[in-house]
PDB file of C-alpha atoms and ligand atoms in Angstrom:
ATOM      1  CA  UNK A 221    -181.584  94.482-108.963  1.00  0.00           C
ATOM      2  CA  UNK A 222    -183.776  94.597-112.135  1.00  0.00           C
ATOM      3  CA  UNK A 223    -184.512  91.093-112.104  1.00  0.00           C
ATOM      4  CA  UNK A 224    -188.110  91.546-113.852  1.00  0.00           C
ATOM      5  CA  UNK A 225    -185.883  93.463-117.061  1.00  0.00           C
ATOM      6  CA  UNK A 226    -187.884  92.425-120.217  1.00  0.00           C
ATOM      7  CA  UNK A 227    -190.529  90.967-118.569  1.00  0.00           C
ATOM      8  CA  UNK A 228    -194.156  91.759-119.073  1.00  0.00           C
ATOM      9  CA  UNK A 229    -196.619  91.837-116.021  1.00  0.00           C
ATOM     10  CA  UNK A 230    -200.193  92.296-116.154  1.00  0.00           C
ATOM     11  CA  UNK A 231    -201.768  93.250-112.641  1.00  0.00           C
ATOM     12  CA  UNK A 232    -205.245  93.118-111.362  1.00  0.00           C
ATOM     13  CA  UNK A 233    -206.886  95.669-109.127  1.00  0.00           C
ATOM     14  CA  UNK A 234    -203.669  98.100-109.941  1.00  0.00           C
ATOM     15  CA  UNK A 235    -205.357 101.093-109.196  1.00  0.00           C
ATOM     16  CA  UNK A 236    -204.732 101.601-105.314  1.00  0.00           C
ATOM     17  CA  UNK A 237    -203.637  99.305-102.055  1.00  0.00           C
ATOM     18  CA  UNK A 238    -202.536  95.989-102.708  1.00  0.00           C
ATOM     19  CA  UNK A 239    -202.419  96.112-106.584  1.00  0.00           C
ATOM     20  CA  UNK A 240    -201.001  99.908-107.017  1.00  0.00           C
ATOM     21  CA  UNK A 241    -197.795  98.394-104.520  1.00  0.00           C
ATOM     22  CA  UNK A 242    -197.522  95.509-107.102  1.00  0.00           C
ATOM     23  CA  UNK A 243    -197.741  96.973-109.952  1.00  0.00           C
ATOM     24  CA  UNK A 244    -194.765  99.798-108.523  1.00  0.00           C
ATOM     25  CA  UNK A 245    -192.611  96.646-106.893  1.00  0.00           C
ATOM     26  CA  UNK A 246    -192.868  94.889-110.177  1.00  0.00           C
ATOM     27  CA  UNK A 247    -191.681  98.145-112.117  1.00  0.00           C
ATOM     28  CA  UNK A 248    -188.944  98.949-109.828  1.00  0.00           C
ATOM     29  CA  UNK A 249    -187.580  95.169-110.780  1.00  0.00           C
ATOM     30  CA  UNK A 250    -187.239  95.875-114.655  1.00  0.00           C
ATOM     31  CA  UNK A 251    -190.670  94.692-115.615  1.00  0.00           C
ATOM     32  CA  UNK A 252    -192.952  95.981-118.065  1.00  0.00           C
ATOM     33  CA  UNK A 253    -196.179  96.385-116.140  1.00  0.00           C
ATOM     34  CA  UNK A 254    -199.701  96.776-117.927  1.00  0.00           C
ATOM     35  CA  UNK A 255    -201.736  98.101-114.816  1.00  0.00           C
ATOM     36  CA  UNK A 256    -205.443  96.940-114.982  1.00  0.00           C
ATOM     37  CA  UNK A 257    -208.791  98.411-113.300  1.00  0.00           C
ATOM     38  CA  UNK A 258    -212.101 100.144-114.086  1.00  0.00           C
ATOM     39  CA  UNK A 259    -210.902 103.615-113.314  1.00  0.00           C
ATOM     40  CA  UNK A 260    -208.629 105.064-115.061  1.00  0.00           C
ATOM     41  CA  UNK A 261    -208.233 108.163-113.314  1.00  0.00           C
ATOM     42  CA  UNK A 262    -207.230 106.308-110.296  1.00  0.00           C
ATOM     43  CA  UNK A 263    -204.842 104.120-112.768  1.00  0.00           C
ATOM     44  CA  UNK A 264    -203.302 107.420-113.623  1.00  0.00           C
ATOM     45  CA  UNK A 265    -202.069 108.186-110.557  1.00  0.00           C
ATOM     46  CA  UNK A 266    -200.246 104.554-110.495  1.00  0.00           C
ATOM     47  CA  UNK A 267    -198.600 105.178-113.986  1.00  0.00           C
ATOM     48  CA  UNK A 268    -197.690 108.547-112.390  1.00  0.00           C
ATOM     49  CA  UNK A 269    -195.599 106.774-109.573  1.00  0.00           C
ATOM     50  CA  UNK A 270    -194.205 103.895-111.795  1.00  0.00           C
ATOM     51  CA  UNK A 271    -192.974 106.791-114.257  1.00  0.00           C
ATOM     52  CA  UNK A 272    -191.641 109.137-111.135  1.00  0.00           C
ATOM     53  CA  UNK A 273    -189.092 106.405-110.330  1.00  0.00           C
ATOM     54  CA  UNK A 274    -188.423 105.687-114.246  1.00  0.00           C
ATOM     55  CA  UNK A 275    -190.440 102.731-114.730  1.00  0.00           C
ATOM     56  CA  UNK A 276    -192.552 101.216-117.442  1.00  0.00           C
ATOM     57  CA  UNK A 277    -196.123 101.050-117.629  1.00  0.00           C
ATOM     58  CA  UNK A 278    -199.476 101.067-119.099  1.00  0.00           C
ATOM     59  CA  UNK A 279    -203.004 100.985-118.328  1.00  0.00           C
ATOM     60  CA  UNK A 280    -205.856  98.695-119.185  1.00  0.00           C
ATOM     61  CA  UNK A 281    -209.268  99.654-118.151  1.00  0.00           C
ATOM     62  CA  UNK A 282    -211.895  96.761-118.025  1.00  0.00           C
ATOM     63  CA  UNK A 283    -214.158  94.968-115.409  1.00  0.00           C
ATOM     64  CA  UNK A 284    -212.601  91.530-114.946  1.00  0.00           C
ATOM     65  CA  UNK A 285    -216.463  90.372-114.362  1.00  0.00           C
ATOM     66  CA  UNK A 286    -216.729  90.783-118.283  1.00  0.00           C
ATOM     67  CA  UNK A 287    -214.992  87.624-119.666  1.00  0.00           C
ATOM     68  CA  UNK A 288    -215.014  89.843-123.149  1.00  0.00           C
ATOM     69  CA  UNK A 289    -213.116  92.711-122.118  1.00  0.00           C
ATOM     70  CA  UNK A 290    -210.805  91.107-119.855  1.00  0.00           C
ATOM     71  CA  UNK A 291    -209.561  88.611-122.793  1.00  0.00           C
ATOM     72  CA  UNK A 292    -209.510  91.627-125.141  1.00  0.00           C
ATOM     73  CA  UNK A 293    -207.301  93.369-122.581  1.00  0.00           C
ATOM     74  CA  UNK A 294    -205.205  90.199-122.027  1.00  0.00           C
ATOM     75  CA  UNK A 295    -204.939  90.000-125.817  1.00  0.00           C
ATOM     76  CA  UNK A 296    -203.751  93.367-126.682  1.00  0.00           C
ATOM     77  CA  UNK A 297    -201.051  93.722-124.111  1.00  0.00           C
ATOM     78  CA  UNK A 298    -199.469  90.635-125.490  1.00  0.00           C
ATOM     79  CA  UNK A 299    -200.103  92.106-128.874  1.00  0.00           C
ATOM     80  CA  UNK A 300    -197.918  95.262-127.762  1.00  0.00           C
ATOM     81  CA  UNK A 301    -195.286  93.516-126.345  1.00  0.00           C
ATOM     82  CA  UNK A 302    -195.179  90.497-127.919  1.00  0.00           C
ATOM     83  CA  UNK A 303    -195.647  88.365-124.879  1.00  0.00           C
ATOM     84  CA  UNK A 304    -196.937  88.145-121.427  1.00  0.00           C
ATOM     85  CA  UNK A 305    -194.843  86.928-118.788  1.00  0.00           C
ATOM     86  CA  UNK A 306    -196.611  87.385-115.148  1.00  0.00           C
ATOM     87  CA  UNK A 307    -200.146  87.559-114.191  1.00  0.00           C
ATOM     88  CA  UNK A 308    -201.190  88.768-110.785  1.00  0.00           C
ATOM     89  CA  UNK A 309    -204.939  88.626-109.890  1.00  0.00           C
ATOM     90  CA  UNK A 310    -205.267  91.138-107.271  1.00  0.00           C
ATOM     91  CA  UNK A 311    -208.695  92.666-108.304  1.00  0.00           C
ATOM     92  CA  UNK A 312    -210.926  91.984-105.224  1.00  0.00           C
ATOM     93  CA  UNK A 313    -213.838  93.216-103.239  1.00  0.00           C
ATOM     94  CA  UNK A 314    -215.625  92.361 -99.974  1.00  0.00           C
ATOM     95  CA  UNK A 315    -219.753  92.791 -99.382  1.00  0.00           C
ATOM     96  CA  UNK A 316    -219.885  91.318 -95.763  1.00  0.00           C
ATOM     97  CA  UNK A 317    -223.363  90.475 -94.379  1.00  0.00           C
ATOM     98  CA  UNK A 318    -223.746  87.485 -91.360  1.00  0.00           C
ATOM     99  CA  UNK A 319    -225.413  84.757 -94.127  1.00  0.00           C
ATOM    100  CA  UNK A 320    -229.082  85.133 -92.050  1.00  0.00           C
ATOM    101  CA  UNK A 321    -229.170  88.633 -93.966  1.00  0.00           C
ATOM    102  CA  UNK A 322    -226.831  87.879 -97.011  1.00  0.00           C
ATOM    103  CA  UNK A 323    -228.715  89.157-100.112  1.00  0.00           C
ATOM    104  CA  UNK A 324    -228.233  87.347-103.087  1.00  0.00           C
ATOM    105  CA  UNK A 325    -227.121  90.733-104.988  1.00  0.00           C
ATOM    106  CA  UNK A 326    -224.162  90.224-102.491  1.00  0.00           C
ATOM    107  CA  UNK A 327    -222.987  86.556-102.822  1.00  0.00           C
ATOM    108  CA  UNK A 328    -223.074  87.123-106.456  1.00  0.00           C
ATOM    109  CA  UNK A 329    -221.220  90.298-106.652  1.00  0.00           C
ATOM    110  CA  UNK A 330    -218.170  88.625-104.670  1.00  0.00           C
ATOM    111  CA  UNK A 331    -218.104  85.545-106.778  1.00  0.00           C
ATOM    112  CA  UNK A 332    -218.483  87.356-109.802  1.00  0.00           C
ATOM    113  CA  UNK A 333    -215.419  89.895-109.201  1.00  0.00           C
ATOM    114  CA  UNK A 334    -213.249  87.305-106.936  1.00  0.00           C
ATOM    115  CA  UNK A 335    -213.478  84.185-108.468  1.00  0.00           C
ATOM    116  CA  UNK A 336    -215.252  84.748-111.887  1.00  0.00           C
ATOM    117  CA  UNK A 337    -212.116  87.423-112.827  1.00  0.00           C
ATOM    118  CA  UNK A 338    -209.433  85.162-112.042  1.00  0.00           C
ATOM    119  CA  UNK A 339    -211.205  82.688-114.805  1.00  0.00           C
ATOM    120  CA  UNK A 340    -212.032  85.478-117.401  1.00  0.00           C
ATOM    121  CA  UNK A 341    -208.375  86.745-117.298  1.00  0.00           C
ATOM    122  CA  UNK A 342    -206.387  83.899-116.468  1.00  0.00           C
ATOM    123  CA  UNK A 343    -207.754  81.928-119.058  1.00  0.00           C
ATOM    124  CA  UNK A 344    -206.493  83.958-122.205  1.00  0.00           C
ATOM    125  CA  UNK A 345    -203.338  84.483-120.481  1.00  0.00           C
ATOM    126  CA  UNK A 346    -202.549  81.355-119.556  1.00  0.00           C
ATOM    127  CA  UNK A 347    -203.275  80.163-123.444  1.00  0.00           C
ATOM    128  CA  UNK A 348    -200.613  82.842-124.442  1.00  0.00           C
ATOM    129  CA  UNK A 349    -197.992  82.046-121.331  1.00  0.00           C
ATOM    130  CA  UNK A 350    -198.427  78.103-122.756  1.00  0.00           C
ATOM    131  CA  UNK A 351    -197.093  78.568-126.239  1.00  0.00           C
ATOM    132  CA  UNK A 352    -194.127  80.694-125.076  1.00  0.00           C
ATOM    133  CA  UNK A 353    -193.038  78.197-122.738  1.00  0.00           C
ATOM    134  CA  UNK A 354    -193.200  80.375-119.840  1.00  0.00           C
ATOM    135  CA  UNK A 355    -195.238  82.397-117.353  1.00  0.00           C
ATOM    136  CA  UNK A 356    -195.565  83.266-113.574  1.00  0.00           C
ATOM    137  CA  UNK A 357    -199.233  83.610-112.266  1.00  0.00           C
ATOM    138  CA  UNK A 358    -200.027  84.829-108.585  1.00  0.00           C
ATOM    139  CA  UNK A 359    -203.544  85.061-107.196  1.00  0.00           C
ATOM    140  CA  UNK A 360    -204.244  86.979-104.494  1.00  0.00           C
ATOM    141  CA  UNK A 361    -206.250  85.438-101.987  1.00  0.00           C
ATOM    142  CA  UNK A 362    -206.663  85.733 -98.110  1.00  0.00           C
ATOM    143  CA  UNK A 363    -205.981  83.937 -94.909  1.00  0.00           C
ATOM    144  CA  UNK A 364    -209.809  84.503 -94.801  1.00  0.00           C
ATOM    145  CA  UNK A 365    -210.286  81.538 -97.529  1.00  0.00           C
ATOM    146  CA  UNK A 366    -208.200  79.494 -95.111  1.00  0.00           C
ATOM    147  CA  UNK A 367    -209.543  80.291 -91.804  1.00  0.00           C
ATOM    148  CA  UNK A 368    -212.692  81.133 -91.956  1.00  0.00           C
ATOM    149  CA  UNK A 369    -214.722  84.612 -90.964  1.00  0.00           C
ATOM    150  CA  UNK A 370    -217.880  85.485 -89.429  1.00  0.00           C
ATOM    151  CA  UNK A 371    -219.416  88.239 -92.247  1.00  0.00           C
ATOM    152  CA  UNK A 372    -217.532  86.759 -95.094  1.00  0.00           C
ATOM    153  CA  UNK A 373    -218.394  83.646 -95.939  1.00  0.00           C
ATOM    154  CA  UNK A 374    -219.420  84.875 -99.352  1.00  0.00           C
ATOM    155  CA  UNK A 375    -215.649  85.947 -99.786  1.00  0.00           C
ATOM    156  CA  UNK A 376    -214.350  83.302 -97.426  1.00  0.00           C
ATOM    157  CA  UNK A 377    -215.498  81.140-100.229  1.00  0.00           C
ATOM    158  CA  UNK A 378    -214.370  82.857-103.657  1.00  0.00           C
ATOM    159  CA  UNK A 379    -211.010  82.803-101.674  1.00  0.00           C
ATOM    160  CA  UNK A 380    -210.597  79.250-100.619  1.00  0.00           C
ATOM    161  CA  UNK A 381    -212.281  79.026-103.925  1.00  0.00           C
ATOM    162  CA  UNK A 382    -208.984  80.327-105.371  1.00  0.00           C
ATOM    163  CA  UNK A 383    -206.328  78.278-103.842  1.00  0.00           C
ATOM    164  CA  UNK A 384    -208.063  75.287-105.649  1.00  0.00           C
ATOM    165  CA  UNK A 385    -207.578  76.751-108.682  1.00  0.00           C
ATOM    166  CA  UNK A 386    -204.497  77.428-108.278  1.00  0.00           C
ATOM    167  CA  UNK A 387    -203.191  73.822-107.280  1.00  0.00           C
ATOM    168  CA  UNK A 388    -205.160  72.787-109.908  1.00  0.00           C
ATOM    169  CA  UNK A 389    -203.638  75.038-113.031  1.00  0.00           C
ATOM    170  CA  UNK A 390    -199.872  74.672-110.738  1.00  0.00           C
ATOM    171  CA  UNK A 391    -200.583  70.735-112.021  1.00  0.00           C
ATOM    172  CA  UNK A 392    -201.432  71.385-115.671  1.00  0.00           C
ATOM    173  CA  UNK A 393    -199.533  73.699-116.230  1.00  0.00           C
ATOM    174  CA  UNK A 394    -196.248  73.380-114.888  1.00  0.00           C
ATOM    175  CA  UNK A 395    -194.677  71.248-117.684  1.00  0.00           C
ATOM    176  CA  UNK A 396    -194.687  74.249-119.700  1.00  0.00           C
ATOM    177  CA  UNK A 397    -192.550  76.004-117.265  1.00  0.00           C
ATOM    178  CA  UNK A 398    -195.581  78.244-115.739  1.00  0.00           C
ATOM    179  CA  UNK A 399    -195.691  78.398-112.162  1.00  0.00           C
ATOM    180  CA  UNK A 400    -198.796  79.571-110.207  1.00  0.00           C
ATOM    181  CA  UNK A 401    -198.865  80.302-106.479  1.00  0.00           C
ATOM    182  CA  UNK A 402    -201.552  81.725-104.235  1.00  0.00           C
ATOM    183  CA  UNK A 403    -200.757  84.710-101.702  1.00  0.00           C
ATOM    184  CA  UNK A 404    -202.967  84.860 -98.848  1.00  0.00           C
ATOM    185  CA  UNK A 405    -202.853  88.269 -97.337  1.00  0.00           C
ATOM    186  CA  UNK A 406    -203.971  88.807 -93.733  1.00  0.00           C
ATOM    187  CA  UNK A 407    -205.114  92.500 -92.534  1.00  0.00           C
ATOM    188  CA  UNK A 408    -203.350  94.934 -94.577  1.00  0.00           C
ATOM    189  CA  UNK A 409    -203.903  98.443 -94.570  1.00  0.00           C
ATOM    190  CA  UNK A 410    -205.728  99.719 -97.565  1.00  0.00           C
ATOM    191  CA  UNK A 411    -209.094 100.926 -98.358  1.00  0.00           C
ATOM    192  CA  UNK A 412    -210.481  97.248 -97.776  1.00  0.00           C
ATOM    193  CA  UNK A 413    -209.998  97.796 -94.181  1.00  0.00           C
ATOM    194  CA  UNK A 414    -210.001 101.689 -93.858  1.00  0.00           C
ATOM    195  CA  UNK A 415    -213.401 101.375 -92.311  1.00  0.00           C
ATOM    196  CA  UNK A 416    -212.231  99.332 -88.817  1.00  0.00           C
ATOM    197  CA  UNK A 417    -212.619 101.671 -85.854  1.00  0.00           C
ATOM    198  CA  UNK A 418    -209.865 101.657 -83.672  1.00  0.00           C
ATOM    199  CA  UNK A 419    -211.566  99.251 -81.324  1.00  0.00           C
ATOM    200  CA  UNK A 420    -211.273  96.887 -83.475  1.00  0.00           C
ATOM    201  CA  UNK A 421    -207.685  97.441 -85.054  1.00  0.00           C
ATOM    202  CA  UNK A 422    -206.456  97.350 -81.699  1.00  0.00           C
ATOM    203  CA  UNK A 423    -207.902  94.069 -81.286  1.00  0.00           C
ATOM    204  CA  UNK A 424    -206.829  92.675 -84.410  1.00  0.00           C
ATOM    205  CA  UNK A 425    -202.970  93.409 -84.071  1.00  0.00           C
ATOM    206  CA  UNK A 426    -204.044  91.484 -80.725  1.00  0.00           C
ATOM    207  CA  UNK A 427    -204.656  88.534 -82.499  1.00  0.00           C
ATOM    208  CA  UNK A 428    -201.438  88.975 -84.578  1.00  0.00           C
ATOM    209  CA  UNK A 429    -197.843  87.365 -83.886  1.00  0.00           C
ATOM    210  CA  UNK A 430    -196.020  90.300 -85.453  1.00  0.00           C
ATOM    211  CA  UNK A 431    -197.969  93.298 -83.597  1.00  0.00           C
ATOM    212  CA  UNK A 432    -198.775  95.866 -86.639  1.00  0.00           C
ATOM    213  CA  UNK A 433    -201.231  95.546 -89.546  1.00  0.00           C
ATOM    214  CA  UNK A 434    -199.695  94.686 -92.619  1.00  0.00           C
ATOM    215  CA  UNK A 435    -198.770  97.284 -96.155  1.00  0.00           C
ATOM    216  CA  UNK A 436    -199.332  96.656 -99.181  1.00  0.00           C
ATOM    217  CA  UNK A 437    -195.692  96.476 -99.494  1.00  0.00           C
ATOM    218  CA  UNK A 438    -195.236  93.623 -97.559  1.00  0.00           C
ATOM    219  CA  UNK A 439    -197.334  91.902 -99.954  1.00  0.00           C
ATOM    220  CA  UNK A 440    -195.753  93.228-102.981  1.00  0.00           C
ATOM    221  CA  UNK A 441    -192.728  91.846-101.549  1.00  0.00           C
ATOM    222  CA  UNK A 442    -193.784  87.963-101.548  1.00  0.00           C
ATOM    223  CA  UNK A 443    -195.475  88.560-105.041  1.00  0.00           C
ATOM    224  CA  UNK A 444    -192.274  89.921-106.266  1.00  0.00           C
ATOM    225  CA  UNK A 445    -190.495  86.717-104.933  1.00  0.00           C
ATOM    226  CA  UNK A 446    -192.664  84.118-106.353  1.00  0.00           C
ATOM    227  CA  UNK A 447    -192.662  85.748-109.956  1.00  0.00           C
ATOM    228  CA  UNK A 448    -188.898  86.404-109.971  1.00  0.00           C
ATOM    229  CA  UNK A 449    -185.835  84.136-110.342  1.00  0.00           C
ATOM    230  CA  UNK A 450    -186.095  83.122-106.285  1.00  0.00           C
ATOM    231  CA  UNK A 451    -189.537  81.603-107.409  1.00  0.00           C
ATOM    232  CA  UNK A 452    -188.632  79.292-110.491  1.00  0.00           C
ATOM    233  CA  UNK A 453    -189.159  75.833-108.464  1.00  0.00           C
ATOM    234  CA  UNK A 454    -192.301  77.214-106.674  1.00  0.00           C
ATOM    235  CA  UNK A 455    -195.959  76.260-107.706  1.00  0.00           C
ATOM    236  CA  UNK A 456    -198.938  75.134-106.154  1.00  0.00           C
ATOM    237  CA  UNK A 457    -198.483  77.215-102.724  1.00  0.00           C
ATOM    238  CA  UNK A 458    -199.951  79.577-100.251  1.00  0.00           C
ATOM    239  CA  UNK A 459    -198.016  82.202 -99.145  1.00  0.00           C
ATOM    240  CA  UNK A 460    -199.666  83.072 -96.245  1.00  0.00           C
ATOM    241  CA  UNK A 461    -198.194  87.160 -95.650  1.00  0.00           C
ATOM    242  CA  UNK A 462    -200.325  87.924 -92.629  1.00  0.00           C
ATOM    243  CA  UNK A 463    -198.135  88.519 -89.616  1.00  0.00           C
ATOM    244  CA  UNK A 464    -198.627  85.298 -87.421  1.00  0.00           C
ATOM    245  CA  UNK A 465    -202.813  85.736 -87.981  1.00  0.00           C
ATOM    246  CA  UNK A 466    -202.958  82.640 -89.934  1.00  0.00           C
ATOM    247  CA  UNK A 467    -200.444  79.621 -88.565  1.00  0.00           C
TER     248      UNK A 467
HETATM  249  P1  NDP B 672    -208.896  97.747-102.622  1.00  0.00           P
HETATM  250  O1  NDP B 672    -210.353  97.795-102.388  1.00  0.00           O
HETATM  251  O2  NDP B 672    -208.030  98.830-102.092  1.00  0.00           O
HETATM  252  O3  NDP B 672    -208.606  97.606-104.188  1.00  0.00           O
HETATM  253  C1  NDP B 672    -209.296  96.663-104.942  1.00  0.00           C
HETATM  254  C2  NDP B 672    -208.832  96.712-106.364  1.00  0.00           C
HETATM  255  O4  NDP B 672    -209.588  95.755-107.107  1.00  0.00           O
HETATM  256  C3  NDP B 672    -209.048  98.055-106.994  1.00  0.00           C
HETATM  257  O5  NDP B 672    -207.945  98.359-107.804  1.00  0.00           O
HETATM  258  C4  NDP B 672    -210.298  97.848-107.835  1.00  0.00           C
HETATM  259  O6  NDP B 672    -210.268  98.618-109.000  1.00  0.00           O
HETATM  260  C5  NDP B 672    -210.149  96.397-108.243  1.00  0.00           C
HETATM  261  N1  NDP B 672    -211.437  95.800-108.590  1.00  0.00           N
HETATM  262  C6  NDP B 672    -212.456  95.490-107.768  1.00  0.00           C
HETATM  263  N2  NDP B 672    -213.484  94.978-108.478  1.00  0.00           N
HETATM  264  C7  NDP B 672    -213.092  94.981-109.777  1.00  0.00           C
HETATM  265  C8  NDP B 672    -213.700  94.588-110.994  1.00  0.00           C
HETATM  266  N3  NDP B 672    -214.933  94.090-111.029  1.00  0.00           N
HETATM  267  N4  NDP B 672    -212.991  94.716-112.136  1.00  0.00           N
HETATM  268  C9  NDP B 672    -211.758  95.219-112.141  1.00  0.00           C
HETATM  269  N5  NDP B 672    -211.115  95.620-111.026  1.00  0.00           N
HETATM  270  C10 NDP B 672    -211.789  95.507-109.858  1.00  0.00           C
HETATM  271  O7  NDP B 672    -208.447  96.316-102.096  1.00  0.00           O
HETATM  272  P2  NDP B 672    -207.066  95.779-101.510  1.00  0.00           P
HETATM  273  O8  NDP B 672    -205.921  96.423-102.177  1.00  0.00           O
HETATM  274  O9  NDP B 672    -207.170  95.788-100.045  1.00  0.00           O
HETATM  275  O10 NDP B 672    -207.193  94.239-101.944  1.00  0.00           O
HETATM  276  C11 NDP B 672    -206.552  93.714-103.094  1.00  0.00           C
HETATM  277  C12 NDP B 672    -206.715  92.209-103.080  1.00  0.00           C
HETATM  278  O11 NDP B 672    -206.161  91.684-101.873  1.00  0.00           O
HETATM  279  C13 NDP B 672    -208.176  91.743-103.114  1.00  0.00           C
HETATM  280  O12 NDP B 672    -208.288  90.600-103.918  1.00  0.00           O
HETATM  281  C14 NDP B 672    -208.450  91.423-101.666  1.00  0.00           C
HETATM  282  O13 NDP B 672    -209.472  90.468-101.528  1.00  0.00           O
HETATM  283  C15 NDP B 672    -207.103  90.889-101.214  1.00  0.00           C
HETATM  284  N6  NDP B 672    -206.889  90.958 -99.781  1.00  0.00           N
HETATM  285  C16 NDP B 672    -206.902  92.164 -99.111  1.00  0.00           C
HETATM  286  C17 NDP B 672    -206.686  92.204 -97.751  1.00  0.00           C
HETATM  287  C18 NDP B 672    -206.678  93.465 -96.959  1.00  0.00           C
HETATM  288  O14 NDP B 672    -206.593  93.392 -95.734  1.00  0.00           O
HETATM  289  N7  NDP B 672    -206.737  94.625 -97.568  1.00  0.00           N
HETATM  290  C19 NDP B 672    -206.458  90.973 -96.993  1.00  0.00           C
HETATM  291  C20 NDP B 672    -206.466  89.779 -97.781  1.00  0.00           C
HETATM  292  C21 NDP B 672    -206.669  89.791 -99.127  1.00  0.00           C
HETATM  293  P3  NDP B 672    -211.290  99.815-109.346  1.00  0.00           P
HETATM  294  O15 NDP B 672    -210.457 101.028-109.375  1.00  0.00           O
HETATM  295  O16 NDP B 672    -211.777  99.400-110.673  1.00  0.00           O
HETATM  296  O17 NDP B 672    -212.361  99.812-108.277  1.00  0.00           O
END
């Protein structure tokens, strides 16, 4: 099943949880995956894993909250390869405050890496993705932007902040055969959420249809759908992977 063979994939945040299982899912499939973050010894390890099971991939190390270095990065993997077929923006973070004690520092830092990114790297890719007729772009966003959290409305906001974006560029840019779909993750088990106590994991999976937290596999999974052939007629959705949290 290397239905990704020949294609290229650029991946946000590929340097551990949501991004790392990605980045592997989409080398497994055939693709060529250029595997983006700021550390590079933590991208190593993911290059280690895609290699162990005899995939392709490379690294990219830039901040996506520089518009400079993330359009030089966009611009010299498809100068490598030749072209750029799938974007994922996975690179994400969280500063949660109540917004009483919300320090600007904070807002700022979640716009500038959630929803400032996606612009700074989607931008040059999508120019590239437009004159070769095709590309498949998936932003990562969470059931958060669609329901609402107490402590996060700084990244409940970047995240509903996405899924406009991506209805809107699903309209323009769909004529030139580029589709671009949001996945809204619910609690998944990764470094963003390694700090619950079990108090309140327990009542999480509570609040959860299917009774576990989810992987970063799981998510991998729907990404891997919308980008490949099972995705071709897709655009302009949420695809909500949270186990029941968000219905
Ligand atoms: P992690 O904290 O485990 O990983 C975040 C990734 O984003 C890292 O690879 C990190 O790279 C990268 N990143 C963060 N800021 C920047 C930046 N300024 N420039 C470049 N890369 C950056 O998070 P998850 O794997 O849990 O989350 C991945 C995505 O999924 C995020 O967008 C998150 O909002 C979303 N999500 C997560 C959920 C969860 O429950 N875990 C639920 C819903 C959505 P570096 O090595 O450079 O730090």
């Amino acid at each position: 099943m290397r239905e990704l063979e020949e294609r290229v994939a650029l991946v946000t945040g590929a340097s551990r949880g949501i991004g790392r299982a990605i980045a592997v899912k989409l080398a497994a499939l055939g693709g060529v995956v250029v595997c983006a973050g700021r550390d590079e010894t933590a991208l190593g390890e993911t290059l280690r894993l895609i290699e162990g099971q005899g995939g392709s991939a490379e690294p990219a190390v830039f901040d996506v909250t520089d518009a400079e270095g993330a359009a030089a990065a966009v611009k010299e993997a498809q100068g490598r390869h030749g072209r750029l077929d799938i974007l994922v923006n996975n690179a994400g973070l969280t500063r949660d405050q109540i917004l009483v004690r919300m320090k600007p520092g904070d807002w700022r830092a979640v716009m500038a890496a959630d929803l400032d990114g996606v612009f700074h790297v989607t931008q040059p890719a999508a120019k590239i993705m437009m004159r070769q007729r095709f590309g498949r772009i998936v932003n990562i966003s969470s059931v958060i932007g669609l329901m609402g959290n107490p402590g996060q409305a700084n990244y409940a906001a970047a995240k509903a902040a996405l899924i406009g974006f991506t209805k809107s560029l699903a309209r323009e840019l769909g004529s030139r055969n580029i589709t671009v779909n949001a996945v809204a993750p619910g609690y998944i088990e990764t470094a963003m959420t390694g700090s619950l106590s079990d108090e309140q994991r327990e009542a999480l999976i509570k609040a959860l249809a299917i009774p576990r937290l989810g992987t970063p596999e799981d998510v991998a999974e729907a990404v891997a759908f919308l980008v490949g052939p099972g995705g071709s007629y897709i655009t302009g959705t949420v695809l909500n992977v949270s186990g029941g949290l968000y219905i």
